[in-house]
PDB file of C-alpha atoms in Angstrom:
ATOM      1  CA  UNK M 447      -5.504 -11.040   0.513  1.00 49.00           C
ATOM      2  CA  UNK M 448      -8.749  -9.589  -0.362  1.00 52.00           C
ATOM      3  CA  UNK M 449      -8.699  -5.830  -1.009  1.00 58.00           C
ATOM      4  CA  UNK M 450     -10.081  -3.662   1.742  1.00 63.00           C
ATOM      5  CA  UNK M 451     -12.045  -0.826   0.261  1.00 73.00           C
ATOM      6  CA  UNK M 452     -10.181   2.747   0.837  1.00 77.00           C
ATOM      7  CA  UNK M 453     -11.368   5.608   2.778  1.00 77.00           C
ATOM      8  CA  UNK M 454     -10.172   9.304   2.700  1.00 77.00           C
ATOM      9  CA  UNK M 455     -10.436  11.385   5.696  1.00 78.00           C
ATOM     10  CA  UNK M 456     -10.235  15.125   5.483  1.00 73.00           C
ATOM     11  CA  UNK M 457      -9.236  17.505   8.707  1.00 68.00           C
ATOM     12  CA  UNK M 458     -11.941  19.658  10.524  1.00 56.00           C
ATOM     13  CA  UNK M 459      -9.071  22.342  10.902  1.00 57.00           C
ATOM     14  CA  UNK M 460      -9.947  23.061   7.154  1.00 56.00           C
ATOM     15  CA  UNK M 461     -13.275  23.170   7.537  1.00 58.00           C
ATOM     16  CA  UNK M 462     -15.049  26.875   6.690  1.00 60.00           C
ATOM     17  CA  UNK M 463     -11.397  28.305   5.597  1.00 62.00           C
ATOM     18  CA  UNK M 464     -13.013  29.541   2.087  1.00 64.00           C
ATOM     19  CA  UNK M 465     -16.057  30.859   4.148  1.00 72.00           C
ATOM     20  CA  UNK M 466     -13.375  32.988   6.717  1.00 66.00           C
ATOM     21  CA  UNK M 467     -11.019  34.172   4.284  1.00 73.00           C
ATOM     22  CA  UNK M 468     -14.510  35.331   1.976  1.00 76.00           C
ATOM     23  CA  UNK M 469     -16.403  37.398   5.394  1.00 75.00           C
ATOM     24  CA  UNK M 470     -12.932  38.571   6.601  1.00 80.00           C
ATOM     25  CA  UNK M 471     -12.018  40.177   3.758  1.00 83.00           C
ATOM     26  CA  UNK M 472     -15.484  41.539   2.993  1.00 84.00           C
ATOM     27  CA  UNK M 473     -15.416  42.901   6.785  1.00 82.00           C
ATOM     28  CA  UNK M 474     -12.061  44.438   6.313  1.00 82.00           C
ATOM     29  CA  UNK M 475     -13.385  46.593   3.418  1.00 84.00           C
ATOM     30  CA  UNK M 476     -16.368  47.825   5.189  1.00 83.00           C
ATOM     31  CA  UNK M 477     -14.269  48.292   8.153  1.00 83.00           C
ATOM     32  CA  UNK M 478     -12.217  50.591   5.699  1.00 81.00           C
ATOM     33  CA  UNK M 479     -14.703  52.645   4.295  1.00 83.00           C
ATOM     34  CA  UNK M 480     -16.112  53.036   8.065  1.00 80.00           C
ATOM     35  CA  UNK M 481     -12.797  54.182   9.138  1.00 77.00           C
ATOM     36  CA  UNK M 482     -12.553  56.940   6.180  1.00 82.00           C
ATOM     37  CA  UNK M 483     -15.665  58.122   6.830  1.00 80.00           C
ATOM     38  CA  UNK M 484     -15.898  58.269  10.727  1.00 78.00           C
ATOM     39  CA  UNK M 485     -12.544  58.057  12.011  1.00 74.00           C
ATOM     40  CA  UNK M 486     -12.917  61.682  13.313  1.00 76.00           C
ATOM     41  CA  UNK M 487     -15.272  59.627  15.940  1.00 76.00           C
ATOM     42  CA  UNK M 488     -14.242  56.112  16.272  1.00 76.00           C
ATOM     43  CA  UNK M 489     -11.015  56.363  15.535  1.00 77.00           C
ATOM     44  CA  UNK M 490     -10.225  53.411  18.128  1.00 82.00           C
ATOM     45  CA  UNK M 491     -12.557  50.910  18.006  1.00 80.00           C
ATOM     46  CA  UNK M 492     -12.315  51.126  13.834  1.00 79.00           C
ATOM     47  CA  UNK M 493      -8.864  50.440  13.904  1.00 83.00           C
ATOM     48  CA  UNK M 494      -9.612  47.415  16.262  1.00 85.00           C
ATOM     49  CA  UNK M 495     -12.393  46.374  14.401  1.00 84.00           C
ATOM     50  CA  UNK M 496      -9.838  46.396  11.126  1.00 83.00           C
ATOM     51  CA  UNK M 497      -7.057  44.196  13.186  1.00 88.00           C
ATOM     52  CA  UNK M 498      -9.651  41.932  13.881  1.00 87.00           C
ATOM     53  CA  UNK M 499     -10.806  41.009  10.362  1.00 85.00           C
ATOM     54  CA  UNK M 500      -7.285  40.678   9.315  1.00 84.00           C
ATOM     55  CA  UNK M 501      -6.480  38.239  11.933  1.00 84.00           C
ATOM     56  CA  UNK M 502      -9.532  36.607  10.850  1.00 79.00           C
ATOM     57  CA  UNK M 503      -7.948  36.582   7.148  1.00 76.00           C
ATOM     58  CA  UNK M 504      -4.558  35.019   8.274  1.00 77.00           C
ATOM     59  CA  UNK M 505      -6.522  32.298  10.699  1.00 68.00           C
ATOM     60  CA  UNK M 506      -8.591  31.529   7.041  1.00 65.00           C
ATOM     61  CA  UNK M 507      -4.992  31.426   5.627  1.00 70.00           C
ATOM     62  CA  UNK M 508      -3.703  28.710   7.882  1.00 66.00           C
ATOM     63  CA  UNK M 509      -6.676  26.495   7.535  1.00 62.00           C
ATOM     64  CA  UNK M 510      -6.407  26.529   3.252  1.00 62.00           C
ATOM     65  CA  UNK M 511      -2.732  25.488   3.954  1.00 64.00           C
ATOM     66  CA  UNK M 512      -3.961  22.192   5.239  1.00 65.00           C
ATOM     67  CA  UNK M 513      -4.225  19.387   2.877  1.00 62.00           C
ATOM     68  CA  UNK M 514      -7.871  18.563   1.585  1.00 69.00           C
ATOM     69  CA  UNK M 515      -7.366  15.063   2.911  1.00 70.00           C
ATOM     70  CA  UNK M 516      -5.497  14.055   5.966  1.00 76.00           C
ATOM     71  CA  UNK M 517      -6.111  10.386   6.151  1.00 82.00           C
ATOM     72  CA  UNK M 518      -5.627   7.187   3.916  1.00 84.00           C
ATOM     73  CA  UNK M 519      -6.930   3.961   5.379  1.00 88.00           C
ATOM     74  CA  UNK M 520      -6.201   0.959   3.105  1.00 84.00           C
ATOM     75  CA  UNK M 521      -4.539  -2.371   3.574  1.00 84.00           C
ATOM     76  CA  UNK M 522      -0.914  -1.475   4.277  1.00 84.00           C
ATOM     77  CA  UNK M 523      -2.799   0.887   7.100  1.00 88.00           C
ATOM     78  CA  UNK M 524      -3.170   4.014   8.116  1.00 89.00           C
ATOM     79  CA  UNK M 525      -2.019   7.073   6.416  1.00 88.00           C
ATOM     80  CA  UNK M 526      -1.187  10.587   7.870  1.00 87.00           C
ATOM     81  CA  UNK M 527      -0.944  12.890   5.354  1.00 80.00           C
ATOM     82  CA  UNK M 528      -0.357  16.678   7.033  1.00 77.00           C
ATOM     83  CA  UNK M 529       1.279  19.722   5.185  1.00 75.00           C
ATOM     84  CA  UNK M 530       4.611  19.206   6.842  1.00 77.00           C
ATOM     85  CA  UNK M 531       4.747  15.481   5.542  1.00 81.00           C
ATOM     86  CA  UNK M 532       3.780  11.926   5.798  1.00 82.00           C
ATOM     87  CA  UNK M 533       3.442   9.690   8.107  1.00 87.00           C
ATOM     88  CA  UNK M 534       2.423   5.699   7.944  1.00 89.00           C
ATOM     89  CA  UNK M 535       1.639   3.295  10.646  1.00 91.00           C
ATOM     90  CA  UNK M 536       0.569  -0.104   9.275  1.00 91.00           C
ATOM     91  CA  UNK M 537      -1.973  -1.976  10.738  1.00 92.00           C
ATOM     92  CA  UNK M 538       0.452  -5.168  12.253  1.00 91.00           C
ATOM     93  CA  UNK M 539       2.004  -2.606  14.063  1.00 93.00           C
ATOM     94  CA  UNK M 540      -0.685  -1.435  15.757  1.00 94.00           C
ATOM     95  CA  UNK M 541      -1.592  -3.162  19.228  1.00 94.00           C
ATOM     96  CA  UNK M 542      -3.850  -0.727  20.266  1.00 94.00           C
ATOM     97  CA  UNK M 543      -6.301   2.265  19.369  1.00 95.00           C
ATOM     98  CA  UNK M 544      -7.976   4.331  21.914  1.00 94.00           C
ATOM     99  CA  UNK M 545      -8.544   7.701  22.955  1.00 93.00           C
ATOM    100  CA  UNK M 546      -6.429   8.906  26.052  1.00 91.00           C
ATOM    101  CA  UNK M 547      -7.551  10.366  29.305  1.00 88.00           C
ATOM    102  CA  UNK M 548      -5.577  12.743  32.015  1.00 83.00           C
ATOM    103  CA  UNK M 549      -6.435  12.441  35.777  1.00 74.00           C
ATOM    104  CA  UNK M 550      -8.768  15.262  36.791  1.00 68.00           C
ATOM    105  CA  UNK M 551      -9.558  16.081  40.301  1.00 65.00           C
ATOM    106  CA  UNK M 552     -10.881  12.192  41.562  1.00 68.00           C
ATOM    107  CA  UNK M 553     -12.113  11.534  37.809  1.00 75.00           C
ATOM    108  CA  UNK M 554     -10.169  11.046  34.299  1.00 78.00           C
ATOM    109  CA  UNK M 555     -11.079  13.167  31.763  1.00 83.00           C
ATOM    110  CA  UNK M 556     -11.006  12.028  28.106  1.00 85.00           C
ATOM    111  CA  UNK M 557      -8.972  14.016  25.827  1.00 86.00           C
ATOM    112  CA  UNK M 558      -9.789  15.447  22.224  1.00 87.00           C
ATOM    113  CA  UNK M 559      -7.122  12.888  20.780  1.00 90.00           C
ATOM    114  CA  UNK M 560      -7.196   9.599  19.356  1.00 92.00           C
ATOM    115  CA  UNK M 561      -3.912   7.378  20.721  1.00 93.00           C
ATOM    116  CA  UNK M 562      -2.143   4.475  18.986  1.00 95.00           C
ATOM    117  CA  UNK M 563       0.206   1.854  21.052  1.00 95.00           C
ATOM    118  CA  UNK M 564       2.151   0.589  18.843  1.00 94.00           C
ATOM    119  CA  UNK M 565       4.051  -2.915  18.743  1.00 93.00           C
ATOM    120  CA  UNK M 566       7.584  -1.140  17.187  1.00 91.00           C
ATOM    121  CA  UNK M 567       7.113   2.197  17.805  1.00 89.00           C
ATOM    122  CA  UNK M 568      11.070   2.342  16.295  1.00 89.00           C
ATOM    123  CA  UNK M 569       9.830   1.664  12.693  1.00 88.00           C
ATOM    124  CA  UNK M 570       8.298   4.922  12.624  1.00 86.00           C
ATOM    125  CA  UNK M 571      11.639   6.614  13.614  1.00 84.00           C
ATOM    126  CA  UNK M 572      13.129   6.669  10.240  1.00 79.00           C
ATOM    127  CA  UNK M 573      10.232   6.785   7.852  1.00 79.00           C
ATOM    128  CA  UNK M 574       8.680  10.002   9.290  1.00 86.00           C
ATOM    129  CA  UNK M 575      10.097  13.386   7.745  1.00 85.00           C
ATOM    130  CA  UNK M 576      11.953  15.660  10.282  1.00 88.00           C
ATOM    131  CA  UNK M 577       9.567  18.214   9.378  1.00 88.00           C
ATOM    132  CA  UNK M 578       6.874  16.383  10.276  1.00 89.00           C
ATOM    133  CA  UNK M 579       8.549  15.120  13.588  1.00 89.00           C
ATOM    134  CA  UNK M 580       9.333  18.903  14.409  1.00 88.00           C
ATOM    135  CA  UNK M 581       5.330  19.866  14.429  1.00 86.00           C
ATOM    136  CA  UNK M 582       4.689  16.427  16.022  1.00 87.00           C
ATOM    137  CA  UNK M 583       7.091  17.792  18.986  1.00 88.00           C
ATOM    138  CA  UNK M 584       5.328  20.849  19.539  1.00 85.00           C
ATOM    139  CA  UNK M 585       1.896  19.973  19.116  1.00 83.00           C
ATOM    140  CA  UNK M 586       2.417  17.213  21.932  1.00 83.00           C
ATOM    141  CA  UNK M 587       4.374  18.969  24.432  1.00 81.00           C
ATOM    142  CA  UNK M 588       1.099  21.016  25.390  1.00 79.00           C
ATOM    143  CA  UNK M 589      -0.590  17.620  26.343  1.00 81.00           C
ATOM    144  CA  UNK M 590       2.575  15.854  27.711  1.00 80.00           C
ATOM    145  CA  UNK M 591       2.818  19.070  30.245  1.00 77.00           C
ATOM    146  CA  UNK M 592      -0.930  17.785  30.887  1.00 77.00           C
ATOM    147  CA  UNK M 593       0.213  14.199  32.147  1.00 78.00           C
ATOM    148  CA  UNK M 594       3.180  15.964  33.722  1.00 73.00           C
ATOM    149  CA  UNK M 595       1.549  18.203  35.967  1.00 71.00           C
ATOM    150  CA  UNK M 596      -0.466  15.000  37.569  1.00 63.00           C
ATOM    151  CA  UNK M 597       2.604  13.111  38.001  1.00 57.00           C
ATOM    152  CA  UNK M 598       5.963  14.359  37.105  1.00 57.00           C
ATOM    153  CA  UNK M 599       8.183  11.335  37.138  1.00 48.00           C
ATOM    154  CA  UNK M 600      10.051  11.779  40.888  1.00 49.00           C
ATOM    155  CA  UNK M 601      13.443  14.216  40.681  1.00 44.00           C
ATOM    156  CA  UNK M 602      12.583  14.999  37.019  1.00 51.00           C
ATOM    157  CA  UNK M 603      11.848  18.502  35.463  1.00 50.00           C
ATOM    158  CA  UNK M 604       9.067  18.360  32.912  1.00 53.00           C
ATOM    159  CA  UNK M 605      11.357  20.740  30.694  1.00 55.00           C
ATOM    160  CA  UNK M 606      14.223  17.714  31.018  1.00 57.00           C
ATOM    161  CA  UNK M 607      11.356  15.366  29.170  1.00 64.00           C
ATOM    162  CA  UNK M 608      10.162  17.815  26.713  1.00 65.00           C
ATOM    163  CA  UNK M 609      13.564  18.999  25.672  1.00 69.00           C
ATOM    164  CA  UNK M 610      15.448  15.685  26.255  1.00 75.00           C
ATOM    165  CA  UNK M 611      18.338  15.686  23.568  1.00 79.00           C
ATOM    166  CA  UNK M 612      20.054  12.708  24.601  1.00 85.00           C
ATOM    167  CA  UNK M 613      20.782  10.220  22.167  1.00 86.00           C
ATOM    168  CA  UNK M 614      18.243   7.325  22.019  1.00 87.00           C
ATOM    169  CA  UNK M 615      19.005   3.742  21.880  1.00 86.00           C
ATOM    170  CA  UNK M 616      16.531   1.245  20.493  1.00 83.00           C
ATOM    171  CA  UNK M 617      16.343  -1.788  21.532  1.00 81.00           C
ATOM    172  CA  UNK M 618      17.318  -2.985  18.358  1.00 83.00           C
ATOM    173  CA  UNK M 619      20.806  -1.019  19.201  1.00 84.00           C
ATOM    174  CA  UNK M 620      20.035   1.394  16.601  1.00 86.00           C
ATOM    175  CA  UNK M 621      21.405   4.795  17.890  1.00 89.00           C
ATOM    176  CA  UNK M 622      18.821   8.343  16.960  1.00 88.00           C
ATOM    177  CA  UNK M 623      20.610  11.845  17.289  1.00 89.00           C
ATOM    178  CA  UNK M 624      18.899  15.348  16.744  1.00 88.00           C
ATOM    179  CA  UNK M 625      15.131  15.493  16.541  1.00 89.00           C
ATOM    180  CA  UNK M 626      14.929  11.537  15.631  1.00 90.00           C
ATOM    181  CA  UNK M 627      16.257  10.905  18.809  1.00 90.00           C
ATOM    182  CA  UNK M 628      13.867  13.678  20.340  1.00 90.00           C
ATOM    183  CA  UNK M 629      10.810  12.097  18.845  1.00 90.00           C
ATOM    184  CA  UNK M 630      12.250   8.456  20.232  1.00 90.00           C
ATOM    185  CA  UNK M 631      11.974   9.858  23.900  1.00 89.00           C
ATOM    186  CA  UNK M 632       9.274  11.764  23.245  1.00 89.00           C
ATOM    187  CA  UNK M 633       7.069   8.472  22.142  1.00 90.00           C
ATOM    188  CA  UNK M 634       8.633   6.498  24.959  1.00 89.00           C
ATOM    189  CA  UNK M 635       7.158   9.199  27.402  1.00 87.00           C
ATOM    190  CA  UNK M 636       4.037   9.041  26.173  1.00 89.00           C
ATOM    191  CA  UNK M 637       3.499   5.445  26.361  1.00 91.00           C
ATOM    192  CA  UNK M 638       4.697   5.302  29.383  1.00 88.00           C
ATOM    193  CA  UNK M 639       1.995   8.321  31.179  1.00 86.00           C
ATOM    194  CA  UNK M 640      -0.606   7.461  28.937  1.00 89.00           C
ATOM    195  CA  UNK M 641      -0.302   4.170  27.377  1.00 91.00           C
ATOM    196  CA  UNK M 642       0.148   5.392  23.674  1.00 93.00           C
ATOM    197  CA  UNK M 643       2.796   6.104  21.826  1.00 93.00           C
ATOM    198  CA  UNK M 644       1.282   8.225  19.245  1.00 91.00           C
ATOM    199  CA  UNK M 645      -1.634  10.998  20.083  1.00 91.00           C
ATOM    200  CA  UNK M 646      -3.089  12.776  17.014  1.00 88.00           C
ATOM    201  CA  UNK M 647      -5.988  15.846  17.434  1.00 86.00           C
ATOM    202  CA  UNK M 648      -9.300  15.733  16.907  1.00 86.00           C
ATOM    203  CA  UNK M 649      -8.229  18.491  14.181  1.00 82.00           C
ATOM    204  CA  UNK M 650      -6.781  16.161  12.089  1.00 83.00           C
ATOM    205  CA  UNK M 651     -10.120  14.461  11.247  1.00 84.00           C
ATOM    206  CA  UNK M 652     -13.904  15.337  10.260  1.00 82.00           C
ATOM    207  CA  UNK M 653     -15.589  13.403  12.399  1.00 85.00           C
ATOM    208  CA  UNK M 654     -15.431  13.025  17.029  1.00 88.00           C
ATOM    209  CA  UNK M 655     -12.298  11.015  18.419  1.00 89.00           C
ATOM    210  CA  UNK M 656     -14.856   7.916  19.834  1.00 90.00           C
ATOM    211  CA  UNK M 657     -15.904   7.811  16.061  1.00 90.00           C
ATOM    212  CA  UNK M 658     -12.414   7.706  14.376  1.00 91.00           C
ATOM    213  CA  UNK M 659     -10.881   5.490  17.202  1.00 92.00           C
ATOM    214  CA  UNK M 660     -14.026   2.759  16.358  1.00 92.00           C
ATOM    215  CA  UNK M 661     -13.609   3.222  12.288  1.00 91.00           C
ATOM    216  CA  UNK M 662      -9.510   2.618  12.844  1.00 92.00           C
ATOM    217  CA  UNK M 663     -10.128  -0.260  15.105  1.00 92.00           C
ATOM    218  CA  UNK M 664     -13.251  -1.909  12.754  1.00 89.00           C
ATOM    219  CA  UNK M 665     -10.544  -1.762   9.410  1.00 88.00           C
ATOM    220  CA  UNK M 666      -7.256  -3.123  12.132  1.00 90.00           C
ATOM    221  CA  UNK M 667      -9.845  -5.652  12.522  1.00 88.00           C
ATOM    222  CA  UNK M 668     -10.356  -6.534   8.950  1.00 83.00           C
ATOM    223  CA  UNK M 669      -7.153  -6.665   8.295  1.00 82.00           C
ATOM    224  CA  UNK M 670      -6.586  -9.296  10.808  1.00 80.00           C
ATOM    225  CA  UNK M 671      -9.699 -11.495   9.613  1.00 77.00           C
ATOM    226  CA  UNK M 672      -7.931 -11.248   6.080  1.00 71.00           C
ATOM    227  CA  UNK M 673      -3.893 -11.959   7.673  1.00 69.00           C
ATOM    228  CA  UNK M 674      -5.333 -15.175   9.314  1.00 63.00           C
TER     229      UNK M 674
END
Protein backbone atom coordinates (compact mmCIF):
# COMPACT_ATOMS: atom_id res chain seq x y z
CA UNK A 1 0.00 0.00 0.00
CA UNK A 2 1.39 3.19 -1.16
CA UNK A 3 2.46 5.57 1.63
CA UNK A 4 0.14 8.46 2.31
CA UNK A 5 2.15 11.55 3.03
CA UNK A 6 1.79 12.69 6.92
CA UNK A 7 0.34 15.77 8.23
CA UNK A 8 0.71 17.37 11.75
CA UNK A 9 -1.97 19.43 13.13
CA UNK A 10 -1.35 21.76 16.01
CA UNK A 11 -4.37 23.15 18.47
CA UNK A 12 -5.62 26.84 18.23
CA UNK A 13 -5.99 26.62 22.15
CA UNK A 14 -2.11 27.14 22.04
CA UNK A 15 -2.11 29.69 19.86
CA UNK A 16 -0.66 33.32 21.36
CA UNK A 17 0.19 31.46 24.88
CA UNK A 18 3.98 32.90 24.64
CA UNK A 19 2.43 36.32 23.56
CA UNK A 20 -0.15 36.21 26.97
CA UNK A 21 2.13 34.91 29.42
CA UNK A 22 4.92 37.85 27.87
CA UNK A 23 1.99 41.15 28.13
CA UNK A 24 0.56 39.62 31.37
CA UNK A 25 3.45 39.58 33.13
CA UNK A 26 4.74 42.88 31.76
CA UNK A 27 1.15 44.35 32.85
CA UNK A 28 1.43 42.87 36.25
CA UNK A 29 4.68 44.82 36.90
CA UNK A 30 3.40 48.09 35.79
CA UNK A 31 0.30 47.35 37.60
CA UNK A 32 2.77 47.01 40.65
CA UNK A 33 4.66 49.97 40.45
CA UNK A 34 1.14 51.85 39.82
CA UNK A 35 -0.15 50.39 42.92
CA UNK A 36 3.07 51.59 45.08
CA UNK A 37 2.90 54.74 43.83
CA UNK A 38 -0.90 55.63 43.83
CA UNK A 39 -2.56 53.26 45.97
CA UNK A 40 -3.38 56.17 48.38
CA UNK A 41 -5.96 56.91 45.31
CA UNK A 42 -6.81 53.86 43.44
CA UNK A 43 -6.40 51.58 45.81
CA UNK A 44 -9.39 49.43 44.21
CA UNK A 45 -9.31 49.43 40.79
CA UNK A 46 -5.19 48.74 41.07
CA UNK A 47 -5.71 45.79 42.91
CA UNK A 48 -8.31 44.67 40.21
CA UNK A 49 -6.29 45.70 37.54
CA UNK A 50 -3.33 43.34 39.25
CA UNK A 51 -5.93 40.18 39.56
CA UNK A 52 -6.59 40.65 36.14
CA UNK A 53 -3.10 40.31 34.64
CA UNK A 54 -2.49 37.37 36.78
CA UNK A 55 -5.44 35.56 35.57
CA UNK A 56 -4.23 36.51 32.29
CA UNK A 57 -0.75 34.76 33.31
CA UNK A 58 -2.41 31.43 34.48
CA UNK A 59 -4.91 31.41 31.18
CA UNK A 60 -1.16 31.82 29.16
CA UNK A 61 -0.17 28.92 31.52
CA UNK A 62 -2.85 26.52 30.43
CA UNK A 63 -2.44 27.13 26.78
CA UNK A 64 1.76 26.28 26.94
CA UNK A 65 0.54 23.03 28.69
CA UNK A 66 -0.97 21.92 25.45
CA UNK A 67 1.06 19.85 23.19
CA UNK A 68 2.64 21.74 20.09
CA UNK A 69 0.87 19.23 17.89
CA UNK A 70 -2.47 17.69 18.45
CA UNK A 71 -3.01 15.70 15.35
CA UNK A 72 -1.23 12.85 13.31
CA UNK A 73 -2.91 11.86 10.08
CA UNK A 74 -1.09 8.96 8.35
CA UNK A 75 -2.12 5.60 7.04
CA UNK A 76 -3.10 3.69 10.17
CA UNK A 77 -5.41 7.08 10.65
CA UNK A 78 -6.01 9.61 12.70
CA UNK A 79 -4.10 10.56 15.71
CA UNK A 80 -5.22 12.54 18.87
CA UNK A 81 -2.49 13.51 20.69
CA UNK A 82 -3.78 15.89 23.89
CA UNK A 83 -1.78 16.45 27.21
CA UNK A 84 -3.83 13.96 29.12
CA UNK A 85 -3.00 11.15 26.46
CA UNK A 86 -3.56 9.51 23.20
CA UNK A 87 -6.06 8.62 21.36
CA UNK A 88 -6.25 6.66 17.74
CA UNK A 89 -9.11 6.04 15.48
CA UNK A 90 -8.04 4.32 12.24
CA UNK A 91 -9.43 5.14 9.16
CA UNK A 92 -11.56 1.48 8.49
CA UNK A 93 -13.21 2.37 11.44
CA UNK A 94 -14.46 5.37 10.49
CA UNK A 95 -17.99 5.42 8.65
CA UNK A 96 -18.48 8.85 8.90
CA UNK A 97 -16.98 12.49 9.42
CA UNK A 98 -19.07 15.50 9.82
CA UNK A 99 -19.65 18.33 11.92
CA UNK A 100 -22.80 18.10 14.27
CA UNK A 101 -25.72 20.41 14.62
CA UNK A 102 -28.33 21.00 17.73
CA UNK A 103 -31.99 22.02 16.97
CA UNK A 104 -32.40 25.76 17.46
CA UNK A 105 -35.69 27.44 17.56
CA UNK A 106 -37.24 25.99 13.83
CA UNK A 107 -33.48 25.85 12.46
CA UNK A 108 -30.28 23.55 13.39
CA UNK A 109 -27.43 25.23 14.30
CA UNK A 110 -23.96 23.84 13.47
CA UNK A 111 -21.70 23.33 16.28
CA UNK A 112 -17.89 24.31 16.74
CA UNK A 113 -17.05 20.43 16.66
CA UNK A 114 -16.02 18.06 14.18
CA UNK A 115 -17.98 14.40 14.81
CA UNK A 116 -16.80 10.90 13.86
CA UNK A 117 -19.40 7.77 13.56
CA UNK A 118 -17.58 5.16 13.94
CA UNK A 119 -18.09 1.42 12.66
CA UNK A 120 -16.73 -0.20 16.35
CA UNK A 121 -16.91 2.48 18.48
CA UNK A 122 -15.83 -0.53 21.26
CA UNK A 123 -12.22 -0.66 19.88
CA UNK A 124 -11.60 2.62 21.22
CA UNK A 125 -12.75 1.49 24.75
CA UNK A 126 -9.57 -0.08 25.76
CA UNK A 127 -6.89 1.71 23.85
CA UNK A 128 -7.76 5.22 25.17
CA UNK A 129 -6.00 6.22 28.59
CA UNK A 130 -8.44 6.80 31.55
CA UNK A 131 -6.99 10.10 31.79
CA UNK A 132 -7.80 10.97 28.63
CA UNK A 133 -11.40 9.43 28.88
CA UNK A 134 -11.85 11.53 32.19
CA UNK A 135 -11.33 15.08 30.17
CA UNK A 136 -13.23 13.49 27.24
CA UNK A 137 -16.26 13.14 29.90
CA UNK A 138 -16.26 16.55 30.95
CA UNK A 139 -15.57 18.39 27.97
CA UNK A 140 -18.72 16.60 26.33
CA UNK A 141 -21.20 16.76 28.98
CA UNK A 142 -21.55 20.66 28.26
CA UNK A 143 -22.71 19.76 24.63
CA UNK A 144 -24.61 16.50 25.51
CA UNK A 145 -26.76 18.88 28.06
CA UNK A 146 -27.14 20.83 24.58
CA UNK A 147 -28.92 17.80 22.74
CA UNK A 148 -30.59 17.09 26.07
CA UNK A 149 -32.37 20.13 26.63
CA UNK A 150 -34.11 19.69 22.93
CA UNK A 151 -35.09 16.27 23.64
CA UNK A 152 -34.42 14.53 26.83
CA UNK A 153 -35.05 10.90 26.12
CA UNK A 154 -38.90 10.44 27.76
CA UNK A 155 -38.78 9.58 31.85
CA UNK A 156 -34.98 10.15 31.80
CA UNK A 157 -32.96 12.78 33.85
CA UNK A 158 -30.16 14.30 31.82
CA UNK A 159 -27.94 13.88 35.10
CA UNK A 160 -28.92 9.83 34.84
CA UNK A 161 -27.06 10.04 31.14
CA UNK A 162 -24.22 12.15 32.10
CA UNK A 163 -23.42 10.32 35.27
CA UNK A 164 -24.59 6.82 34.13
CA UNK A 165 -22.25 4.30 36.07
CA UNK A 166 -23.80 1.23 35.06
CA UNK A 167 -21.77 -1.36 33.71
CA UNK A 168 -21.68 -1.48 29.86
CA UNK A 169 -22.04 -4.46 27.75
CA UNK A 170 -20.69 -4.56 24.22
CA UNK A 171 -22.05 -6.29 21.88
CA UNK A 172 -19.16 -8.31 21.63
CA UNK A 173 -20.15 -9.38 25.46
CA UNK A 174 -17.22 -7.62 26.67
CA UNK A 175 -18.24 -6.12 30.11
CA UNK A 176 -16.63 -2.02 30.94
CA UNK A 177 -16.74 -0.92 34.73
CA UNK A 178 -15.61 2.59 36.12
CA UNK A 179 -14.99 5.38 33.66
CA UNK A 180 -14.52 2.73 30.62
CA UNK A 181 -17.88 1.85 31.09
CA UNK A 182 -18.81 5.68 31.52
CA UNK A 183 -17.18 6.60 28.26
CA UNK A 184 -19.13 3.34 26.59
CA UNK A 185 -22.56 5.06 27.47
CA UNK A 186 -21.40 8.19 27.02
CA UNK A 187 -20.45 7.41 23.10
CA UNK A 188 -23.63 5.40 22.74
CA UNK A 189 -25.57 8.66 23.75
CA UNK A 190 -24.04 10.62 21.49
CA UNK A 191 -24.58 8.63 18.50
CA UNK A 192 -27.71 8.15 19.24
CA UNK A 193 -28.84 12.42 19.63
CA UNK A 194 -26.44 13.37 17.21
CA UNK A 195 -25.32 10.69 14.99
CA UNK A 196 -21.57 10.60 16.15
CA UNK A 197 -19.95 8.86 18.45
CA UNK A 198 -16.99 10.97 18.94
CA UNK A 199 -17.18 15.08 19.00
CA UNK A 200 -13.79 16.84 19.28
CA UNK A 201 -13.53 21.06 19.56
CA UNK A 202 -12.66 23.31 17.22
CA UNK A 203 -9.77 23.95 19.94
CA UNK A 204 -8.13 21.00 19.19
CA UNK A 205 -7.13 22.15 15.67
CA UNK A 206 -5.64 25.32 13.72
CA UNK A 207 -7.80 25.59 11.18
CA UNK A 208 -12.43 25.95 11.06
CA UNK A 209 -14.38 22.55 11.74
CA UNK A 210 -15.85 22.55 7.74
CA UNK A 211 -12.03 22.64 6.91
CA UNK A 212 -10.76 19.78 9.19
CA UNK A 213 -13.97 17.63 8.64
CA UNK A 214 -13.11 17.94 4.49
CA UNK A 215 -9.09 17.31 5.07
CA UNK A 216 -10.15 14.02 7.42
CA UNK A 217 -12.65 12.90 4.92
CA UNK A 218 -10.18 13.68 1.56
CA UNK A 219 -7.16 11.29 3.47
CA UNK A 220 -10.36 8.42 4.74
CA UNK A 221 -10.76 8.67 1.13
CA UNK A 222 -7.28 7.88 0.09
CA UNK A 223 -7.00 5.36 2.17
CA UNK A 224 -9.84 3.59 0.66
CA UNK A 225 -8.58 4.18 -3.08
CA UNK A 226 -5.26 2.50 -1.74
CA UNK A 227 -7.35 -0.65 0.50
CA UNK A 228 -9.19 -1.50 -2.81
Amino acid sequence: MPQLDTIYIKSSAKQHGYSLAFYSAIAFVISLILYIQFADFAKLPLLFLMMCTVVAFVIALFKLQEPDLSFMLNNQGVLYHHKRGFMLVEWDNIRRIGIPSVQHGLDNKELSYIGLNLKEPEKLLGAVSLRLISHLLMEQRAILHKYLLVDCPTGTCPSDITLNTEPYKSASGQVYKGLRGMFAHRMAWLKKLSGYDLLIPETAFDRTSGEFAQLLREYKEHFEKFEN
